């Protein structure tokens, strides 16, 4: 008799497959565990951000698959800001720039709880969305609002580099 793996077991298997050079198998496992009833929300978010994101970025078809998966997931679960960032990037792949901006704004509006306050969450939910909005709007008030927002993260390398580029006239 085959042992039955829990959603969490499959999630950790997906991580091991990713870390050991088996991206296709990792994606397959991550897709399997995402909607299993015994999955914790934190692991689901991480499966989306770390195990599925790069796969979904490969082309328009996989981006559409990612949008559909995250949209389905959102119906029953709260979202973390970095997952909105993933969704914004997928909308950008398919050329839906209005939805890209809307997801960036949702990422910025999502509260980052202390338990999630580690580098990638802040980068993906508070810094990259603000930079994207700044770069893709002609509204000077909105651009100024994004600069004020980024000032909260002025010691982060991405923000330091971004500000240098602005001073050099690259934006």
Coordinates of C-alpha atoms in Angstrom, one line a residue:
X1 CA 0.0 0.0 0.0
X2 CA 1.3 3.4 -1.0
X3 CA 1.6 6.0 1.8
X4 CA -0.6 9.0 1.3
X5 CA 1.3 12.3 1.4
X6 CA -0.3 15.4 3.0
X7 CA -0.4 18.7 1.2
X8 CA 2.4 19.9 3.3
X9 CA 4.5 16.8 2.4
X10 CA 4.0 17.5 -1.3
X11 CA 4.8 21.2 -0.7
X12 CA 8.1 20.3 0.9
X13 CA 8.8 17.8 -1.9
X14 CA 8.2 20.6 -4.4
X15 CA 10.8 22.7 -2.5
X16 CA 13.3 19.9 -2.6
X17 CA 12.7 19.2 -6.3
X18 CA 13.2 23.0 -7.0
X19 CA 16.4 23.2 -4.9
X20 CA 17.9 20.1 -6.5
X21 CA 17.4 21.0 -10.2
X22 CA 14.0 19.5 -11.1
X23 CA 11.9 22.5 -11.9
X24 CA 9.2 20.7 -13.9
X25 CA 8.6 18.2 -11.2
X26 CA 8.6 21.0 -8.6
X27 CA 5.9 22.9 -10.5
X28 CA 3.9 19.7 -10.8
X29 CA 4.1 19.1 -7.0
X30 CA 3.3 22.7 -6.2
X31 CA 0.2 22.7 -8.4
X32 CA -0.9 19.5 -6.6
X33 CA -0.6 20.8 -3.1
X34 CA -2.0 24.3 -3.6
X35 CA -5.7 23.4 -3.2
X36 CA -5.3 20.5 -0.8
X37 CA -7.4 21.0 2.3
X38 CA -4.6 20.4 4.8
X39 CA -2.3 23.1 3.4
X40 CA -1.6 26.1 5.6
X41 CA -2.0 29.5 4.0
X42 CA 1.7 30.4 4.5
X43 CA 2.9 27.4 2.5
X44 CA 0.4 28.1 -0.3
X45 CA 1.6 31.6 -0.6
X46 CA 5.2 30.4 -0.7
X47 CA 4.3 27.7 -3.3
X48 CA 3.0 30.5 -5.5
X49 CA 5.9 32.9 -5.0
X50 CA 8.8 30.5 -4.9
X51 CA 7.8 27.3 -6.8
X52 CA 5.3 28.5 -9.5
X53 CA 6.1 32.2 -10.3
X54 CA 9.1 31.6 -12.6
X55 CA 7.2 28.8 -14.4
X56 CA 4.1 31.0 -15.0
X57 CA 6.3 33.8 -16.4
X58 CA 7.6 31.6 -19.3
X59 CA 4.9 32.6 -21.8
X60 CA 1.4 33.9 -22.2
X61 CA -0.3 30.5 -21.8
X62 CA 1.4 29.8 -18.5
X63 CA 0.8 33.4 -17.4
X64 CA -2.9 32.9 -18.1
X65 CA -2.8 29.6 -16.1
X66 CA -1.2 31.5 -13.2
X67 CA -3.8 34.2 -13.3
X68 CA -6.6 31.7 -13.3
X69 CA -4.9 29.7 -10.4
X70 CA -4.3 32.8 -8.3
X71 CA -7.8 34.2 -9.0
X72 CA -9.3 30.9 -8.0
X73 CA -7.2 30.8 -4.8
X74 CA -8.1 34.4 -4.0
X75 CA -11.8 33.5 -3.8
X76 CA -11.3 31.5 -0.6
X77 CA -8.1 32.9 0.9
X78 CA -6.6 36.3 1.9
X79 CA -3.7 37.4 -0.1
X80 CA -0.1 38.4 0.8
X81 CA 1.3 41.5 -1.0
X82 CA 4.0 39.5 -2.7
X83 CA 1.4 37.2 -4.3
X84 CA -0.3 40.4 -5.7
X85 CA 3.1 41.2 -7.2
X86 CA 3.2 37.8 -8.8
X87 CA -0.2 38.4 -10.2
X88 CA 0.8 41.9 -11.5
X89 CA 3.8 40.4 -13.3
X90 CA 1.5 37.8 -15.0
X91 CA -0.9 40.4 -16.1
X92 CA 2.1 42.3 -17.6
X93 CA 3.1 39.1 -19.6
X94 CA -0.3 39.0 -21.2
X95 CA -0.3 42.7 -21.9
X96 CA -3.1 43.7 -19.5
X97 CA -1.4 46.8 -18.0
X98 CA -4.4 48.2 -16.2
X99 CA -4.7 45.0 -14.2
X100 CA -0.9 45.1 -13.7
X101 CA -1.2 48.6 -12.1
X102 CA -4.3 47.5 -10.1
X103 CA -2.4 44.5 -8.6
X104 CA 0.6 46.7 -7.8
X105 CA -1.7 49.0 -5.9
X106 CA -3.3 46.0 -4.0
X107 CA 0.3 44.8 -3.1
X108 CA 1.1 48.3 -1.7
X109 CA -2.2 48.3 0.3
X110 CA -1.7 44.9 1.8
X111 CA -0.4 45.0 5.4
X112 CA 2.8 43.1 5.9
X113 CA 2.5 41.3 9.2
X114 CA 5.6 40.9 11.4
X115 CA 5.7 37.2 10.8
X116 CA 6.1 37.8 7.0
X117 CA 8.5 40.7 7.3
X118 CA 11.5 39.2 5.5
X119 CA 13.3 40.5 2.4
X120 CA 11.4 39.1 -0.5
X121 CA 7.9 40.0 0.9
X122 CA 9.0 43.6 1.4
X123 CA 10.7 43.7 -2.0
X124 CA 7.8 42.1 -3.9
X125 CA 5.0 43.8 -2.0
X126 CA 6.2 47.3 -1.2
X127 CA 9.2 48.2 -3.4
X128 CA 8.8 46.6 -6.9
X129 CA 5.1 47.5 -7.2
X130 CA 5.9 51.2 -6.3
X131 CA 8.8 51.3 -8.8
X132 CA 6.5 49.8 -11.5
X133 CA 3.8 52.3 -10.9
X134 CA 6.3 55.2 -10.9
X135 CA 7.8 54.0 -14.2
X136 CA 4.4 53.4 -15.9
X137 CA 2.4 56.4 -15.0
X138 CA 2.6 59.9 -16.4
X139 CA 0.6 61.3 -13.5
X140 CA 3.1 63.4 -11.5
X141 CA 1.1 63.3 -8.3
X142 CA 1.1 59.5 -8.5
X143 CA 4.8 59.5 -9.2
X144 CA 5.4 61.7 -6.2
X145 CA 3.3 59.4 -4.1
X146 CA 5.4 56.4 -5.1
X147 CA 8.6 58.3 -4.3
X148 CA 7.3 59.1 -0.8
X149 CA 6.3 55.5 -0.4
X150 CA 9.8 54.3 -1.5
X151 CA 11.4 56.7 1.0
X152 CA 10.2 54.3 3.8
X153 CA 12.6 51.7 2.3
X154 CA 15.5 54.1 1.4
X155 CA 18.1 51.7 2.8
X156 CA 17.1 48.8 0.6
X157 CA 19.4 48.2 -2.3
X158 CA 16.7 48.3 -5.0
X159 CA 15.5 51.7 -3.7
X160 CA 19.1 53.0 -3.5
X161 CA 19.7 51.9 -7.1
X162 CA 16.4 53.3 -8.3
X163 CA 17.0 56.7 -6.7
X164 CA 20.4 56.9 -8.3
X165 CA 18.9 56.2 -11.7
X166 CA 16.3 59.0 -11.2
X167 CA 19.1 61.4 -10.2
X168 CA 21.0 60.4 -13.4
X169 CA 17.8 61.1 -15.5
X170 CA 17.2 57.4 -16.4
X171 CA 13.4 57.6 -15.4

